Amino acid sequence: MFHWELLKKTALLGTERHPLAPEALPASIQGILSKSNKNDAEGYFLKAAAVLYNYNRAGQNPAKITLPNLALEDAENSTYCPPKTVGLWKKVLDLSPANPYLLELLLQNCHQKQWVLTDDLLVNALNNTPKQLLPQLHLLLGVRGKWLTQFNKSWQITDASRSITQWEEGKIAERKAYLSELRLQNPAEALSLLAQAWPSESAKDRKSLLSTLKIGLSANDEPFLEEIHNELTKNLTSPKPVTLETIHLINELRLSIQGSRFGKEVAEQMTKCITKKKSLLSAIGFSSANYQLQLPESETSFWNGDEMNQRFGFDKLSSQKGVSDSEYWLQSLLRWLHPSHLITFFEGNLSRLVEFFVNTQSKNATAYLYAFSEAMAFASADEIKAFLKVTAQLEVQKTGLLQQLPWPDQEELLLHHFQLSFALVKAITTEGPPQNWSSQFSKKALFSLVKELDGSNYYYVFSDRNFLNQLGRKLHVNSKDLLYSLQNELSQEWQRNYWNTHVADILFKQLEIKEEIEQITAL
Amino acid sequence: MNFLTEDQVSQLAPDASSLKAGKDLANERKWLNYQSNERVLWGEVQGSGKDPYRTQIDLQNTAFKCSCPSRKFPCKHGLGLLFLVARRNGDIPQLTTEPSWVSEWINKRSEKVEAKIQPPVSEEQDSEKTDKQAKDKEKRQNERLLKVEAGIAELDLWLRDMVRGGLLTLPEKGNAYFEKMAARMVDAQATGFASLVKEFTKIDYYKGDSWQPQALEIAAKIHLQIEAFRNLDQLPPLVQEEVKSRVGWNMQQKELLENKETETIDDEWVVIGRRTTQEEDIVLQRNWLYGSNSKRFALVLNFAYKTAAIETPLVPGNTSKARLVFYPSHSPFRALIKHHLESKTFLPTSLEGVENWQLSQVEYTRVIAQNPWADDVPQLVEQLQITKHQAHWYLQDTTGAVMRLHDAFEEAIIWKLLAFTAGHPTTLFLLRQSTSVWPLGIVQNFSYQLL
């Protein structure tokens, strides 16, 4: 403020303790104050403050200082988005709540056209683009947009490339992230790094880092896994839980490797439990009904005398009611053992293999098949497809397996083999990368969706905005014509209203936008 | 067709939920029909009721009518229709003849506007009745004067006590201490003083020592106003009006409009900015205007209670052809719209402002010399370049002089300014304060970009 220092003492301490001394004030102010009654200490001080306040405001010329010139000198050489696309951008950025999946599609299509954003879109786009899409947005920023990002850290792309220092000095989460990324790019190098570090790692970190080997697991990893397994199981007397968990993980990894020594060993033990009775029908290959599972009598006989708990890291006691210990081991092993062993045992006949599991007597009838379906994730795409066809009507791990197939194969299975439940539609909508569904599949998915309104949890289903956003990205644009007519599938008035307001309206708007985004490439 | 941009439509929304709902309605599928011509835009939209809602917008005077039951103004349907047109760049079906439900409304509005432009000759009033009214008014004025004088005497004593004891004790006093005195000023019908006293409650007393000069500044302003009111008779008539208005003695709108001596200007007024604030239950909308021919600035205030509608033909960023009547003052800014003829989306002429901060300071000094209480002084300044030093943003002129952006100026708007100018010199409308400025918008050729 206005000559504050001259007034400060009196202002803070009060006129009673420290009356104002006018001598320090500018002469012109003293002149004005000379007409005032100095004995009225409060009035005199307030007048001085009031006059100085305006004296300062009127006489304060803006300072001249040298400040950096921020102006952008480079001109834009790229083509700007055309006006129609600018309007589309505004629509996408205006969506509330935002739909990052449609935004991603818009970014991709604009980039394909080599367009850059107009000046009026820049701030809105930078403010409303999620961090994970920023690298794609930066491709569309043009000269001005890139210049603009220097002023706001949250608009800048953080260098995602990891450095070795993260591995050497980082916390366990950072080290694990580094190793996972390296494993994706160069599995051998990641394995070598882990092998070097292994002796000096804590038991907890070992377990954590070891799990990164699930990425790109191959026969090349087996020697290391064998080595650390031997090391950990040697002289094992009273191991800590974390050590047992690490042994468990090592065995899981060893079993999952196709053709691994340990896998073969376990498969041999397992197949000993499957006996084949000779009968007329099975002899001519019509049925597998005569394949029977004979549960091992004791753990020592199954594990060749080893202590299962310590040697294999598997809990020998079943935690499931009604499931015997031996059933439990077998089901656990089936979950991890590479499926090629059993497929080979059943001479490549998946139907026969599945039939065997279905016919196997167990408290939990589907437990064997379900466990095996989890291991099918290690199989080839053709084997997965064949397995899913055979098990289309059975309870198996479908979503995870489906996602290992290219989308056309997934659609074929979903359209022609599976009964499309709402749960399945939701799973394929929210899991896996963005896909463009065919109009036929979109229609089938929407029918299963509308039926869900008869259920009791419809509110939770349809208030999941992420689910609706992903549907808006994946459904075929033609299905917007179907949206409102689907209300006829509903019997109650409130259901129809709910459908129209909470589903159809939202999806219609998103599909309209999607249609416009798709048209960009035709421009 | 004279359509608004999406930014402008957003400025008309009464609140965030209306804005969102309006944007959701900018969907052709939701409208049974929508059409326009030069003067009116209309459409029918299916709401929750049996019959569709009928929405009408006067394009020349930016007025709305909708058959929906919403009490918000404009309602989401009005906003939705404007958003729809904005997104289609004005490309919507044109129809010269309006349906009867539209023409009925728009014709009535046109008649009203014409009637305002040519007010009927007032009938001779009964002189006895007029005398009585004048006497009653004088009596009321005298009673109020006594009340205000008593209130001011109490405030003066309170202020003197404060400076006698020193400001160091202020942080301990708490807001109740100031609110109590503000309430006393409201009782004394000196609402201007109440607002000044309330400024003490807005200070952050726990953020270093910066509160100390701020508190003294408020005390100084109060003292200045008290002294001016006590010496009212010695001041020139226009300054008297300003002082009375600062105390809370506002001239009634009707009185202002009927007074033939008040200053009236017909012009094409660019609505250079709008700021809406809420003080307790009262919403205050400040509209800053610039006369493109008269080169005059004006401030049109609109008030509303809580969420009540504020109906105004002014659209930020647009140019309004209108007649303004100014409140009497030595440096008149505050004005009322007497007639509003039409609203355009472009600037009618190229605008020229002052060339640098030194000339801006001369103009600022002139204004505060006439009105020492003036806070925000609107200006048009040319060739300003945005720059940053340490954590603060500045506007630098061609001579190298700088003014700091107001500390409360939103960062989001700074980004917008950077994006539009790329850091190059530009002409800005802004609100000038003694040590900082608040940019309102960018003038580029014949267009005005609101910030």
mmCIF file of C-alpha atoms in Angstrom, chain B residues 287-443:
data_model
loop_
_atom_site.group_PDB
_atom_site.id
_atom_site.type_symbol
_atom_site.label_atom_id
_atom_site.label_comp_id
_atom_site.label_asym_id
_atom_site.label_seq_id
_atom_site.Cartn_x
_atom_site.Cartn_y
_atom_site.Cartn_z
ATOM 1 C CA ASN B 287 -22.017 -5.553 -17.246
ATOM 2 C CA TRP B 288 -19.252 -3.340 -18.624
ATOM 3 C CA LEU B 289 -20.086 -1.571 -21.897
ATOM 4 C CA TYR B 290 -18.148 0.550 -24.357
ATOM 5 C CA GLY B 291 -19.834 2.966 -26.753
ATOM 6 C CA SER B 292 -18.213 2.455 -30.127
ATOM 7 C CA ASN B 293 -19.097 5.970 -31.306
ATOM 8 C CA SER B 294 -19.164 7.951 -28.059
ATOM 9 C CA LYS B 295 -16.019 6.193 -26.736
ATOM 10 C CA ARG B 296 -17.730 6.160 -23.355
ATOM 11 C CA PHE B 297 -17.665 3.336 -20.851
ATOM 12 C CA ALA B 298 -20.736 2.311 -18.903
ATOM 13 C CA LEU B 299 -21.547 -0.075 -16.109
ATOM 14 C CA VAL B 300 -24.999 -1.659 -16.058
ATOM 15 C CA LEU B 301 -25.804 -3.429 -12.813
ATOM 16 C CA ASN B 302 -28.465 -6.057 -12.417
ATOM 17 C CA PHE B 303 -29.546 -7.510 -9.123
ATOM 18 C CA ALA B 304 -31.447 -10.649 -8.211
ATOM 19 C CA TYR B 305 -32.420 -12.386 -5.031
ATOM 20 C CA LYS B 306 -30.792 -15.822 -4.738
ATOM 21 C CA THR B 307 -31.629 -17.852 -7.842
ATOM 22 C CA ALA B 308 -34.199 -15.433 -9.223
ATOM 23 C CA ALA B 309 -33.841 -14.665 -12.908
ATOM 24 C CA ILE B 310 -31.883 -11.706 -14.211
ATOM 25 C CA GLU B 311 -33.438 -10.640 -17.457
ATOM 26 C CA THR B 312 -31.177 -8.515 -19.586
ATOM 27 C CA PRO B 313 -30.826 -8.019 -23.323
ATOM 28 C CA LEU B 314 -27.068 -7.608 -22.922
ATOM 29 C CA VAL B 315 -24.987 -10.475 -24.268
ATOM 30 C CA PRO B 316 -21.297 -10.424 -23.388
ATOM 31 C CA GLY B 317 -19.227 -10.089 -26.532
ATOM 32 C CA ASN B 318 -22.116 -8.715 -28.570
ATOM 33 C CA THR B 319 -22.829 -5.134 -29.564
ATOM 34 C CA SER B 320 -26.129 -3.673 -28.372
ATOM 35 C CA LYS B 321 -27.739 -0.797 -30.183
ATOM 36 C CA ALA B 322 -29.246 0.940 -27.208
ATOM 37 C CA ARG B 323 -29.969 4.148 -25.371
ATOM 38 C CA LEU B 324 -28.326 4.349 -21.967
ATOM 39 C CA VAL B 325 -29.180 6.767 -19.240
ATOM 40 C CA PHE B 326 -26.378 7.513 -16.786
ATOM 41 C CA TYR B 327 -26.704 7.960 -13.044
ATOM 42 C CA PRO B 328 -25.661 11.482 -12.102
ATOM 43 C CA SER B 329 -21.990 11.509 -11.155
ATOM 44 C CA HIS B 330 -18.874 13.502 -11.788
ATOM 45 C CA SER B 331 -17.382 10.514 -13.587
ATOM 46 C CA PRO B 332 -20.476 8.638 -14.685
ATOM 47 C CA PHE B 333 -20.117 4.942 -15.415
ATOM 48 C CA ARG B 334 -23.214 3.475 -13.908
ATOM 49 C CA ALA B 335 -26.104 3.464 -16.329
ATOM 50 C CA LEU B 336 -29.482 1.966 -17.095
ATOM 51 C CA ILE B 337 -30.749 0.718 -20.410
ATOM 52 C CA LYS B 338 -33.560 2.971 -21.477
ATOM 53 C CA HIS B 339 -34.193 1.339 -24.859
ATOM 54 C CA HIS B 340 -32.585 -1.671 -26.388
ATOM 55 C CA LEU B 341 -33.050 -1.968 -30.122
ATOM 56 C CA GLU B 342 -30.949 -4.884 -31.268
ATOM 57 C CA SER B 343 -27.925 -7.022 -30.518
ATOM 58 C CA LYS B 344 -25.204 -7.815 -33.071
ATOM 59 C CA THR B 345 -22.370 -10.278 -32.963
ATOM 60 C CA PHE B 346 -19.723 -8.093 -34.606
ATOM 61 C CA LEU B 347 -18.071 -4.787 -33.789
ATOM 62 C CA PRO B 348 -19.631 -1.924 -35.736
ATOM 63 C CA THR B 349 -16.343 -0.097 -36.190
ATOM 64 C CA SER B 350 -12.684 -0.550 -35.441
ATOM 65 C CA LEU B 351 -11.875 0.529 -31.912
ATOM 66 C CA GLU B 352 -8.921 2.544 -30.735
ATOM 67 C CA GLY B 353 -7.664 2.664 -27.205
ATOM 68 C CA VAL B 354 -4.853 4.397 -25.347
ATOM 69 C CA GLU B 355 -1.398 3.564 -26.604
ATOM 70 C CA ASN B 356 0.459 2.705 -23.440
ATOM 71 C CA TRP B 357 0.354 2.391 -19.663
ATOM 72 C CA GLN B 358 1.458 5.980 -19.109
ATOM 73 C CA LEU B 359 -1.584 7.290 -20.985
ATOM 74 C CA SER B 360 -3.712 4.725 -19.194
ATOM 75 C CA GLN B 361 -2.421 6.118 -15.880
ATOM 76 C CA VAL B 362 -3.314 9.663 -16.937
ATOM 77 C CA GLU B 363 -6.863 8.521 -17.656
ATOM 78 C CA TYR B 364 -7.029 6.547 -14.419
ATOM 79 C CA THR B 365 -5.822 9.565 -12.409
ATOM 80 C CA ARG B 366 -8.447 11.737 -14.100
ATOM 81 C CA VAL B 367 -11.184 9.338 -13.034
ATOM 82 C CA ILE B 368 -10.092 8.988 -9.421
ATOM 83 C CA ALA B 369 -9.552 12.735 -9.137
ATOM 84 C CA GLN B 370 -13.261 13.061 -9.891
ATOM 85 C CA ASN B 371 -14.288 10.045 -7.913
ATOM 86 C CA PRO B 372 -11.794 8.967 -5.243
ATOM 87 C CA TRP B 373 -13.858 5.853 -4.506
ATOM 88 C CA ALA B 374 -13.699 4.454 -8.012
ATOM 89 C CA ASP B 375 -12.343 0.891 -7.894
ATOM 90 C CA ASP B 376 -12.426 -0.649 -11.337
ATOM 91 C CA VAL B 377 -11.850 1.792 -14.158
ATOM 92 C CA PRO B 378 -12.544 0.291 -17.596
ATOM 93 C CA GLN B 379 -10.037 1.039 -20.324
ATOM 94 C CA LEU B 380 -9.078 -0.005 -23.832
ATOM 95 C CA VAL B 381 -5.302 -0.294 -24.108
ATOM 96 C CA GLU B 382 -3.401 -1.146 -27.276
ATOM 97 C CA GLN B 383 -0.346 -3.241 -28.013
ATOM 98 C CA LEU B 384 -0.157 -5.162 -24.766
ATOM 99 C CA GLN B 385 1.954 -8.260 -24.552
ATOM 100 C CA ILE B 386 1.506 -10.895 -21.877
ATOM 101 C CA THR B 387 4.634 -11.929 -20.034
ATOM 102 C CA LYS B 388 5.678 -13.661 -16.849
ATOM 103 C CA HIS B 389 8.171 -12.844 -14.166
ATOM 104 C CA GLN B 390 8.738 -15.259 -11.321
ATOM 105 C CA ALA B 391 5.260 -16.444 -10.372
ATOM 106 C CA HIS B 392 3.375 -13.383 -11.635
ATOM 107 C CA TRP B 393 1.841 -12.506 -14.966
ATOM 108 C CA TYR B 394 2.174 -9.011 -16.463
ATOM 109 C CA LEU B 395 1.001 -7.011 -19.438
ATOM 110 C CA GLN B 396 3.794 -5.033 -21.033
ATOM 111 C CA ASP B 397 3.289 -2.105 -23.411
ATOM 112 C CA THR B 398 5.521 -1.056 -26.291
ATOM 113 C CA THR B 399 7.534 1.289 -24.052
ATOM 114 C CA GLY B 400 8.456 -1.544 -21.679
ATOM 115 C CA ALA B 401 6.100 -0.422 -18.889
ATOM 116 C CA VAL B 402 4.302 -3.246 -17.121
ATOM 117 C CA MET B 403 1.123 -3.735 -15.108
ATOM 118 C CA ARG B 404 0.575 -6.847 -13.086
ATOM 119 C CA LEU B 405 -2.497 -9.033 -13.624
ATOM 120 C CA HIS B 406 -4.791 -9.052 -10.609
ATOM 121 C CA ASP B 407 -3.880 -11.820 -8.160
ATOM 122 C CA ALA B 408 -7.405 -13.228 -8.339
ATOM 123 C CA PHE B 409 -7.385 -13.370 -12.142
ATOM 124 C CA GLU B 410 -8.034 -16.980 -13.065
ATOM 125 C CA GLU B 411 -5.174 -18.948 -14.513
ATOM 126 C CA ALA B 412 -7.578 -20.609 -16.966
ATOM 127 C CA ILE B 413 -8.193 -17.199 -18.555
ATOM 128 C CA ILE B 414 -4.477 -16.486 -18.736
ATOM 129 C CA TRP B 415 -4.107 -19.688 -20.800
ATOM 130 C CA LYS B 416 -6.893 -18.457 -23.057
ATOM 131 C CA LEU B 417 -5.166 -15.105 -23.511
ATOM 132 C CA LEU B 418 -1.917 -16.872 -24.367
ATOM 133 C CA ALA B 419 -3.634 -19.228 -26.813
ATOM 134 C CA PHE B 420 -5.353 -16.388 -28.661
ATOM 135 C CA THR B 421 -2.402 -13.996 -28.812
ATOM 136 C CA ALA B 422 0.572 -16.406 -28.865
ATOM 137 C CA GLY B 423 2.270 -13.785 -26.692
ATOM 138 C CA HIS B 424 2.070 -11.123 -29.428
ATOM 139 C CA PRO B 425 0.936 -7.527 -28.763
ATOM 140 C CA THR B 426 -2.824 -7.137 -28.747
ATOM 141 C CA THR B 427 -5.522 -4.598 -27.861
ATOM 142 C CA LEU B 428 -7.375 -5.375 -24.677
ATOM 143 C CA PHE B 429 -10.389 -4.140 -22.812
ATOM 144 C CA LEU B 430 -9.544 -4.307 -19.123
ATOM 145 C CA LEU B 431 -10.477 -3.073 -15.693
ATOM 146 C CA ARG B 432 -7.738 -0.893 -14.307
ATOM 147 C CA GLN B 433 -6.963 -0.726 -10.623
ATOM 148 C CA SER B 434 -4.183 1.208 -8.966
ATOM 149 C CA THR B 435 -1.529 -1.512 -9.146
ATOM 150 C CA SER B 436 -3.102 -4.278 -11.193
ATOM 151 C CA VAL B 437 -5.378 -4.940 -14.136
ATOM 152 C CA TRP B 438 -8.154 -7.393 -14.963
ATOM 153 C CA PRO B 439 -8.392 -8.154 -18.726
ATOM 154 C CA LEU B 440 -11.908 -8.585 -20.104
ATOM 155 C CA GLY B 441 -11.411 -9.347 -23.777
ATOM 156 C CA ILE B 442 -9.363 -9.017 -26.942
ATOM 157 C CA VAL B 443 -10.165 -6.657 -29.805
#
